[in-house]
Tab-separated table of C-alpha atoms and ligand atoms in Angstrom:
chain	number	residue	atom	x	y	z
A	1	MET	CA	-44.550	-2.158	6.856
A	2	SER	CA	-41.103	-3.468	7.504
A	3	ALA	CA	-37.905	-1.461	7.655
A	4	PRO	CA	-35.627	-1.831	4.635
A	5	VAL	CA	-33.262	-4.688	5.126
A	6	ALA	CA	-29.630	-3.931	4.327
A	7	PRO	CA	-28.325	-6.340	1.705
A	8	SER	CA	-25.837	-8.725	3.159
A	9	VAL	CA	-22.401	-8.607	1.655
A	10	ALA	CA	-22.744	-12.270	0.783
A	11	ASP	CA	-25.979	-11.590	-1.163
A	12	LEU	CA	-24.460	-8.914	-3.359
A	13	VAL	CA	-21.165	-10.712	-3.754
A	14	ALA	CA	-23.041	-13.866	-4.795
A	15	ARG	CA	-24.900	-11.845	-7.426
A	16	THR	CA	-21.612	-11.116	-9.217
A	17	ASP	CA	-21.825	-14.586	-10.826
A	18	ALA	CA	-24.978	-13.644	-12.706
A	19	LEU	CA	-23.172	-10.658	-14.229
A	20	ALA	CA	-20.029	-12.466	-15.327
A	21	GLU	CA	-21.266	-13.158	-18.856
A	22	GLN	CA	-22.317	-9.554	-19.371
A	23	VAL	CA	-18.920	-8.354	-18.158
A	24	ILE	CA	-17.198	-10.657	-20.662
A	25	ALA	CA	-19.437	-9.330	-23.452
A	26	TRP	CA	-18.513	-5.724	-22.571
A	27	ARG	CA	-14.852	-6.644	-22.455
A	28	ARG	CA	-14.999	-8.248	-25.886
A	29	HIS	CA	-16.765	-5.230	-27.373
A	30	LEU	CA	-14.095	-2.929	-25.949
A	31	HIS	CA	-11.339	-5.290	-27.044
A	32	ARG	CA	-12.598	-5.235	-30.631
A	33	ASN	CA	-12.789	-1.434	-30.582
A	34	PRO	CA	-9.653	-0.128	-28.860
A	35	GLU	CA	-8.728	3.558	-28.731
A	36	ILE	CA	-5.362	4.876	-27.627
A	37	SER	CA	-4.709	7.427	-24.894
A	38	PHE	CA	-6.541	10.775	-25.113
A	39	GLN	CA	-8.518	9.491	-28.132
A	40	GLU	CA	-11.044	7.310	-26.271
A	41	HIS	CA	-14.122	9.043	-27.757
A	42	GLY	CA	-16.044	5.933	-28.809
A	43	THR	CA	-15.013	4.118	-25.647
A	44	ALA	CA	-16.229	6.941	-23.414
A	45	GLN	CA	-19.496	7.123	-25.362
A	46	PHE	CA	-20.000	3.368	-24.949
A	47	ILE	CA	-19.358	3.576	-21.203
A	48	HIS	CA	-21.657	6.576	-20.955
A	49	ASP	CA	-24.439	4.746	-22.806
A	50	VAL	CA	-24.186	1.677	-20.578
A	51	LEU	CA	-24.217	3.825	-17.431
A	52	VAL	CA	-27.134	6.109	-18.325
A	53	ALA	CA	-29.264	3.018	-18.932
A	54	ILE	CA	-28.703	1.969	-15.305
A	55	GLU	CA	-31.323	3.430	-13.008
A	56	GLY	CA	-29.984	5.414	-10.082
A	57	LEU	CA	-26.665	6.624	-11.496
A	58	GLU	CA	-25.748	10.261	-12.099
A	59	VAL	CA	-23.452	10.217	-15.097
A	60	SER	CA	-21.091	13.025	-16.086
A	61	ARG	CA	-18.216	13.628	-18.502
A	62	PRO	CA	-15.411	15.513	-16.699
A	63	THR	CA	-13.358	15.529	-19.943
A	64	THR	CA	-14.248	14.569	-23.519
A	65	THR	CA	-12.865	11.036	-23.133
A	66	SER	CA	-13.672	10.175	-19.520
A	67	VAL	CA	-16.863	9.287	-17.652
A	68	VAL	CA	-17.850	9.425	-13.992
A	69	ALA	CA	-20.949	7.879	-12.444
A	70	GLN	CA	-22.157	8.662	-8.956
A	71	LEU	CA	-24.359	6.330	-6.976
A	72	ARG	CA	-25.868	7.991	-3.940
A	73	GLY	CA	-27.272	5.593	-1.398
A	74	ALA	CA	-30.498	6.085	0.532
A	75	SER	CA	-28.740	7.685	3.481
A	76	PRO	CA	-25.512	9.609	4.053
A	77	GLY	CA	-22.273	7.800	4.689
A	78	ARG	CA	-18.792	7.401	3.323
A	79	THR	CA	-17.775	8.195	-0.242
A	80	ILE	CA	-15.762	5.494	-1.993
A	81	ALA	CA	-14.169	5.999	-5.409
A	82	VAL	CA	-13.506	3.060	-7.724
A	83	ARG	CA	-11.264	3.689	-10.696
A	84	ALA	CA	-10.995	1.915	-14.042
A	85	ASP	CA	-8.635	3.003	-16.805
A	86	ILE	CA	-10.067	2.741	-20.329
A	87	ASP	CA	-7.294	3.334	-22.881
A	88	ALA	CA	-5.539	0.983	-25.316
A	89	LEU	CA	-1.989	0.953	-26.699
A	90	PRO	CA	-0.534	1.731	-30.156
A	91	ILE	CA	0.142	-1.946	-30.965
A	92	ASP	CA	-1.060	-4.253	-33.776
A	93	GLU	CA	-2.730	-7.252	-32.161
A	94	GLU	CA	-1.233	-10.614	-33.109
A	95	ASN	CA	-3.766	-12.832	-31.333
A	96	ASP	CA	-6.125	-14.904	-33.433
A	97	VAL	CA	-9.228	-14.723	-31.260
A	98	PRO	CA	-12.885	-13.991	-32.099
A	99	TYR	CA	-12.670	-10.692	-30.207
A	100	ARG	CA	-9.428	-9.565	-31.849
A	101	SER	CA	-8.890	-5.816	-32.310
A	102	THR	CA	-10.538	-4.493	-35.460
A	103	VAL	CA	-8.409	-1.343	-35.397
A	104	ARG	CA	-4.958	-1.334	-36.935
A	105	GLY	CA	-2.391	0.265	-34.674
A	106	ALA	CA	-4.495	-0.078	-31.530
A	107	MET	CA	-4.893	-2.914	-29.069
A	108	HIS	CA	-6.046	-3.438	-25.515
A	109	ALA	CA	-2.701	-5.010	-24.634
A	110	CYS	CA	-2.763	-4.112	-20.949
A	111	GLY	CA	-6.206	-5.326	-19.878
A	112	HIS	CA	-7.856	-1.934	-19.452
A	113	ASP	CA	-10.829	-3.292	-21.429
A	114	GLY	CA	-11.244	-5.741	-18.556
A	115	HIS	CA	-10.919	-3.053	-15.887
A	116	THR	CA	-13.617	-0.984	-17.586
A	117	SER	CA	-15.972	-3.967	-17.888
A	118	ILE	CA	-15.481	-5.003	-14.268
A	119	VAL	CA	-16.352	-1.525	-12.995
A	120	LEU	CA	-19.377	-1.352	-15.321
A	121	GLY	CA	-20.466	-4.603	-13.685
A	122	LEU	CA	-19.897	-3.135	-10.236
A	123	ALA	CA	-21.995	-0.054	-11.089
A	124	THR	CA	-24.811	-2.291	-12.377
A	125	LEU	CA	-24.772	-4.448	-9.276
A	126	LEU	CA	-24.580	-1.698	-6.654
A	127	ALA	CA	-27.146	0.506	-8.419
A	128	GLY	CA	-29.588	-2.381	-8.057
A	129	ALA	CA	-29.161	-2.193	-4.279
A	130	ARG	CA	-29.157	1.614	-4.038
A	131	ASP	CA	-32.115	1.826	-1.645
A	132	GLN	CA	-30.251	-0.247	0.892
A	133	LEU	CA	-26.907	1.519	0.673
A	134	ALA	CA	-25.591	4.393	2.765
A	135	GLY	CA	-23.005	6.783	1.356
A	136	GLU	CA	-21.800	7.272	-2.183
A	137	VAL	CA	-19.869	5.200	-4.671
A	138	ARG	CA	-18.112	7.121	-7.423
A	139	PHE	CA	-17.151	5.110	-10.485
A	140	ILE	CA	-14.276	6.789	-12.338
A	141	PHE	CA	-13.650	5.706	-15.932
A	142	GLN	CA	-10.317	7.333	-16.629
A	143	HIS	CA	-8.717	8.002	-19.990
A	144	ALA	CA	-5.013	7.942	-20.862
A	145	GLU	CA	-3.321	5.892	-18.182
A	146	GLU	CA	-0.686	4.837	-20.695
A	147	LEU	CA	0.538	8.251	-21.778
A	148	SER	CA	2.158	10.884	-19.595
A	149	PRO	CA	0.905	13.272	-18.195
A	150	GLY	CA	-1.951	10.740	-17.859
A	151	GLY	CA	-5.662	11.219	-17.357
A	152	ALA	CA	-5.779	10.780	-13.585
A	153	GLU	CA	-4.286	14.157	-12.689
A	154	GLU	CA	-6.718	15.864	-15.043
A	155	LEU	CA	-9.665	14.137	-13.374
A	156	VAL	CA	-8.405	14.980	-9.895
A	157	GLN	CA	-8.166	18.625	-10.998
A	158	ALA	CA	-11.745	18.340	-12.301
A	159	GLY	CA	-12.849	17.414	-8.774
A	160	VAL	CA	-13.581	13.693	-9.053
A	161	MET	CA	-11.883	13.067	-5.697
A	162	ASP	CA	-13.690	15.852	-3.824
A	163	GLY	CA	-15.236	14.389	-0.686
A	164	VAL	CA	-13.833	10.904	-1.322
A	165	HIS	CA	-12.818	8.958	1.806
A	166	GLU	CA	-11.077	6.019	0.108
A	167	VAL	CA	-10.148	5.049	-3.424
A	168	ILE	CA	-9.639	1.559	-4.834
A	169	GLY	CA	-8.636	0.145	-8.193
A	170	LEU	CA	-7.212	-2.981	-9.724
A	171	HIS	CA	-5.018	-4.233	-12.501
A	172	LEU	CA	-5.490	-7.575	-14.239
A	173	TRP	CA	-2.059	-9.210	-14.119
A	174	SER	CA	-1.004	-11.793	-16.693
A	175	SER	CA	2.151	-12.825	-14.837
A	176	MET	CA	0.003	-14.032	-11.938
A	177	PRO	CA	-2.248	-17.090	-12.395
A	178	VAL	CA	-5.982	-16.532	-12.611
A	179	GLY	CA	-7.563	-17.193	-9.217
A	180	LYS	CA	-4.984	-15.205	-7.268
A	181	ILE	CA	-5.251	-11.657	-5.946
A	182	GLY	CA	-2.110	-9.745	-5.079
A	183	LEU	CA	-1.875	-6.907	-2.575
A	184	VAL	CA	1.257	-4.938	-1.794
A	185	THR	CA	1.446	-2.920	1.408
A	186	GLY	CA	3.074	0.501	1.053
A	187	PRO	CA	5.131	1.313	-2.055
A	188	ALA	CA	3.673	-0.847	-4.842
A	189	MET	CA	4.545	0.727	-8.186
A	190	ALA	CA	7.470	2.996	-9.026
A	191	ALA	CA	7.692	6.581	-10.256
A	192	PRO	CA	8.350	6.255	-14.017
A	193	ASP	CA	10.515	9.187	-15.142
A	194	THR	CA	11.971	9.655	-18.627
A	195	PHE	CA	15.104	11.273	-20.022
A	196	GLN	CA	16.548	12.300	-23.355
A	197	CYS	CA	20.093	13.233	-24.219
A	198	THR	CA	21.565	14.470	-27.473
A	199	ILE	CA	25.354	14.347	-27.698
A	200	THR	CA	26.791	16.623	-30.341
A	201	GLY	CA	30.320	16.056	-31.585
A	202	LYS	CA	31.776	16.738	-35.001
A	203	GLY	CA	31.014	14.443	-37.909
A	204	GLY	CA	33.409	13.396	-40.633
A	205	HIS	CA	34.991	10.536	-42.553
A	206	ALA	CA	35.112	7.212	-40.746
A	207	ALA	CA	38.727	6.753	-41.838
A	208	LEU	CA	39.791	10.096	-40.332
A	209	PRO	CA	38.549	9.872	-36.724
A	210	HIS	CA	41.176	12.333	-35.522
A	211	ASP	CA	39.392	15.052	-37.479
A	212	THR	CA	36.074	14.302	-35.784
A	213	VAL	CA	34.517	14.239	-32.321
A	214	ASP	CA	32.766	10.879	-32.462
A	215	PRO	CA	29.374	11.041	-30.691
A	216	ILE	CA	28.886	7.251	-30.976
A	217	ALA	CA	32.076	6.421	-29.072
A	218	ILE	CA	31.194	9.106	-26.503
A	219	GLY	CA	27.575	7.949	-26.288
A	220	ALA	CA	28.719	4.376	-25.646
A	221	GLN	CA	30.775	5.631	-22.688
A	222	VAL	CA	27.787	7.593	-21.436
A	223	VAL	CA	25.548	4.482	-21.565
A	224	THR	CA	28.146	2.453	-19.666
A	225	ALA	CA	28.761	5.171	-17.086
A	226	LEU	CA	25.036	5.681	-16.446
A	227	GLN	CA	24.819	2.033	-15.360
A	228	GLN	CA	27.242	2.848	-12.563
A	229	ILE	CA	24.698	5.132	-10.893
A	230	VAL	CA	22.372	2.339	-9.788
A	231	ALA	CA	25.241	-0.121	-9.336
A	232	ARG	CA	27.535	2.144	-7.287
A	233	GLN	CA	25.649	5.205	-6.043
A	234	VAL	CA	22.303	3.815	-4.855
A	235	ASP	CA	21.761	1.876	-1.635
A	236	PRO	CA	21.503	-1.766	-2.761
A	237	LEU	CA	18.386	-2.156	-0.621
A	238	GLU	CA	16.657	0.766	-2.347
A	239	PRO	CA	14.891	-0.155	-5.608
A	240	ALA	CA	16.040	1.799	-8.666
A	241	VAL	CA	16.216	1.183	-12.401
A	242	LEU	CA	18.001	3.202	-15.066
A	243	SER	CA	17.451	1.831	-18.576
A	244	VAL	CA	18.771	3.417	-21.748
A	245	THR	CA	16.261	2.232	-24.341
A	246	GLN	CA	17.147	4.252	-27.416
A	247	PHE	CA	20.536	4.974	-28.947
A	248	ILE	CA	20.105	6.489	-32.378
A	249	ALA	CA	23.046	7.681	-34.467
A	250	GLY	CA	24.562	7.501	-37.908
A	251	THR	CA	23.457	6.914	-41.479
A	252	ALA	CA	26.291	5.005	-43.182
A	253	PHE	CA	29.197	2.663	-42.403
A	254	ASN	CA	31.812	5.171	-43.503
A	255	VAL	CA	30.463	8.330	-41.879
A	256	ILE	CA	30.990	9.450	-38.304
A	257	PRO	CA	27.779	11.319	-37.516
A	258	ASN	CA	27.488	14.706	-35.946
A	259	SER	CA	25.287	13.661	-33.071
A	260	ALA	CA	23.835	10.741	-31.156
A	261	TYR	CA	20.497	10.553	-29.399
A	262	LEU	CA	19.825	8.585	-26.219
A	263	SER	CA	16.627	8.178	-24.263
A	264	GLY	CA	15.347	5.950	-21.519
A	265	THR	CA	13.579	5.680	-18.218
A	266	VAL	CA	14.383	5.917	-14.530
A	267	ARG	CA	12.244	4.102	-11.927
A	268	THR	CA	12.426	4.863	-8.219
A	269	PHE	CA	10.254	4.850	-5.100
A	270	ASP	CA	12.142	7.064	-2.683
A	271	PRO	CA	11.417	10.787	-3.280
A	272	ALA	CA	14.922	11.889	-2.167
A	273	LEU	CA	16.607	9.390	-4.494
A	274	ARG	CA	14.245	10.409	-7.276
A	275	ARG	CA	15.331	14.032	-6.903
A	276	LEU	CA	19.016	13.042	-7.017
A	277	MET	CA	18.835	10.944	-10.189
A	278	PRO	CA	18.768	13.725	-12.805
A	279	GLU	CA	21.695	15.615	-11.264
A	280	ARG	CA	23.782	12.450	-10.948
A	281	MET	CA	23.075	11.588	-14.565
A	282	GLU	CA	23.863	15.060	-15.821
A	283	ARG	CA	27.104	15.163	-13.834
A	284	LEU	CA	28.331	12.060	-15.670
A	285	ILE	CA	27.064	13.177	-19.054
A	286	ARG	CA	28.712	16.571	-18.598
A	287	GLY	CA	32.019	15.074	-17.503
A	288	ILE	CA	32.228	12.555	-20.327
A	289	THR	CA	31.090	14.827	-23.151
A	290	GLU	CA	33.290	17.728	-22.004
A	291	GLY	CA	36.213	15.378	-21.535
A	292	PHE	CA	35.975	14.357	-25.184
A	293	GLY	CA	35.214	17.808	-26.566
A	294	ALA	CA	31.545	17.233	-27.307
A	295	THR	CA	28.456	19.046	-26.038
A	296	TYR	CA	25.163	17.695	-24.767
A	297	ASP	CA	21.543	18.572	-24.305
A	298	PHE	CA	19.911	16.678	-21.421
A	299	THR	CA	16.265	16.759	-20.412
A	300	TYR	CA	14.655	14.823	-17.581
A	301	GLU	CA	10.906	14.587	-17.206
A	302	LEU	CA	9.123	13.541	-14.044
A	303	GLY	CA	6.390	10.973	-14.651
A	304	TYR	CA	3.681	9.715	-12.321
A	305	ARG	CA	4.241	9.583	-8.591
A	306	PRO	CA	4.796	6.115	-7.129
A	307	VAL	CA	1.722	4.100	-6.187
A	308	VAL	CA	1.802	3.748	-2.408
A	309	ASN	CA	-0.901	1.609	-0.846
A	310	ASP	CA	-2.216	2.741	2.512
A	311	ALA	CA	-1.078	0.136	5.047
A	312	ALA	CA	-4.211	0.006	7.201
A	313	LEU	CA	-6.482	-0.086	4.161
A	314	THR	CA	-4.387	-2.830	2.542
A	315	GLU	CA	-4.765	-4.928	5.675
A	316	ARG	CA	-8.535	-4.419	5.639
A	317	LEU	CA	-8.756	-5.420	1.994
A	318	ALA	CA	-6.522	-8.440	2.558
A	319	GLY	CA	-9.143	-9.480	5.113
A	320	VAL	CA	-11.850	-8.957	2.496
A	321	VAL	CA	-9.988	-11.203	0.028
A	322	SER	CA	-9.518	-13.919	2.649
A	323	ARG	CA	-13.167	-13.851	3.708
A	324	THR	CA	-14.508	-13.683	0.140
A	325	PHE	CA	-12.241	-16.169	-1.590
A	326	GLY	CA	-10.215	-17.958	1.093
A	327	ALA	CA	-6.801	-17.049	2.445
A	328	GLU	CA	-5.008	-19.144	-0.201
A	329	VAL	CA	-6.152	-16.737	-2.936
A	330	LEU	CA	-4.142	-13.894	-1.452
A	331	GLU	CA	-0.747	-13.621	-3.126
A	332	PRO	CA	1.851	-11.602	-1.270
A	333	LEU	CA	3.462	-9.588	-4.046
A	334	ARG	CA	6.644	-7.589	-4.195
A	335	PRO	CA	6.497	-4.050	-5.544
A	336	VAL	CA	6.872	-3.674	-9.316
A	337	MET	CA	8.956	-1.073	-11.127
A	338	GLY	CA	6.137	-0.284	-13.567
A	339	GLY	CA	4.296	3.013	-13.118
A	340	GLU	CA	0.592	3.864	-12.772
A	341	ASP	CA	-1.231	7.158	-12.484
A	342	PHE	CA	-3.565	5.651	-9.885
A	343	SER	CA	-1.062	7.431	-7.632
A	344	ALA	CA	-2.733	10.758	-8.482
A	345	TYR	CA	-5.879	9.686	-6.612
A	346	GLN	CA	-3.812	8.522	-3.642
A	347	GLN	CA	-2.612	12.093	-3.152
A	348	ARG	CA	-6.206	12.943	-2.198
A	349	ALA	CA	-7.358	9.944	-0.180
A	350	PRO	CA	-5.954	6.658	1.124
A	351	GLY	CA	-6.075	4.091	-1.640
A	352	VAL	CA	-5.215	0.536	-2.546
A	353	PHE	CA	-4.370	-0.722	-6.002
A	354	ALA	CA	-4.756	-4.505	-6.267
A	355	PHE	CA	-3.467	-7.023	-8.807
A	356	VAL	CA	-5.889	-9.660	-10.061
A	357	GLY	CA	-4.312	-12.756	-11.603
A	358	ALA	CA	-5.232	-13.144	-15.285
A	359	GLY	CA	-2.618	-15.570	-16.617
A	360	ASN	CA	-3.194	-19.205	-17.504
A	361	ALA	CA	-0.141	-21.183	-18.620
A	362	GLU	CA	-2.207	-24.218	-19.665
A	363	ARG	CA	-4.160	-22.094	-22.103
A	364	GLY	CA	-1.070	-20.235	-23.334
A	365	ILE	CA	-2.128	-16.969	-21.706
A	366	THR	CA	1.337	-16.002	-20.571
A	367	TYR	CA	2.348	-13.004	-22.652
A	368	ALA	CA	3.484	-9.887	-20.858
A	369	HIS	CA	1.477	-6.710	-20.681
A	370	HIS	CA	2.071	-4.502	-23.760
A	371	HIS	CA	2.963	-7.564	-25.904
A	372	PRO	CA	1.074	-7.932	-29.240
A	373	ARG	CA	-0.098	-11.356	-28.020
A	374	PHE	CA	-1.157	-10.230	-24.557
A	375	ASP	CA	-4.476	-11.686	-23.410
A	376	ILE	CA	-6.305	-12.433	-20.190
A	377	ASP	CA	-8.121	-15.473	-18.872
A	378	GLU	CA	-11.633	-14.019	-18.794
A	379	ALA	CA	-12.393	-15.870	-15.554
A	380	SER	CA	-10.356	-13.055	-13.994
A	381	LEU	CA	-13.172	-10.622	-14.817
A	382	GLY	CA	-15.647	-12.331	-12.488
A	383	ILE	CA	-12.982	-12.539	-9.794
A	384	GLY	CA	-12.168	-8.852	-10.181
A	385	LEU	CA	-15.854	-7.959	-9.978
A	386	ARG	CA	-16.327	-10.075	-6.875
A	387	TYR	CA	-13.285	-8.500	-5.242
A	388	LEU	CA	-14.353	-4.922	-5.979
A	389	THR	CA	-17.903	-5.638	-4.838
A	390	ALA	CA	-16.767	-7.071	-1.509
A	391	ALA	CA	-14.168	-4.304	-1.083
A	392	THR	CA	-16.595	-1.470	-1.847
A	393	LEU	CA	-19.199	-2.842	0.556
A	394	GLU	CA	-16.564	-3.220	3.254
A	395	LEU	CA	-15.500	0.401	2.827
A	396	LEU	CA	-19.103	1.630	2.788
A	397	GLY	CA	-19.490	-0.149	6.110
A	398	VAL	CA	-22.263	-2.473	4.896
B	401	NI	NI1	-2.145	-1.012	-17.526
């Protein structure tokens, strides 16, 4: 009798190639059948059915639209969580592809179908080597990344991070060419907060402005003044965005309306700056509306925390990328002002969220995430699987 031989990283990583076609097939199934945030019932059932058919996984449903699979190795060791988000967006797909969305008003326009398929591939691959693994891998298929308050916090509350030593995840990234992997050390994705403001004046005839308090003229001043916060009150070296994205008022050319509605988003990294933003905004809104005799109603909602990649872990995973693919694959990326609820897991364990290039200009795959013509180069799926396989094995200490 010989002692069990631990699988070499190279062996398992090489086996990712054999799974690439299956991963593409899963992705296309999910792409055809998208479900938006908190409504991923069919998606979760599909994931569940794939996972329970894999020998060696313990599959559970922490919420009605999420799935977790645990793979316990032959001996104790570290516990590594791998997260995939599974939800689609309320968008009508405009791509003419064989795997086009069959659901009106829903589309996988952010690549979460790919994330799900990659992690299904990872579960398949690692479960096949269970006898030779030490520790536990926890595969988290998370609902509702796209819609605040998000699914991650709910899953953390349900205990999916209990006992986890490190957590990793990835995002397919269409603005980066396929074949590249991007890692950001430290702050990587911003805190995405939202605000709403209703300005109430006094409506009336457009030809008699002196008898009204015009909320459109006041709202325009508010929009302009809000831009001064980032321009004049925030350290130029500190990233911040304040975008007013809705300005709704009026019904006719000859009527000054009673009120105007504004909403938008604020993106920051620094917690102290983040805390200051709502009071700075309200101070301006109060001053301008009061100055013109109007009133306001301002609400500010905190979104996800910023994604902050653990520095030591990022360095380790950069080493994994270099060894697995070659140093030229590693793309040093700057932080992005988009938000991600992967940050919820990072409150419980050190984590790294990676970007996997999925764009291909030659093939016209250049549309931005959340665009009705968004797509990925499916070669990115195999690359993502290979990366997660090598990264998970590294963290398990194989
Ligand atoms: Ni996304």
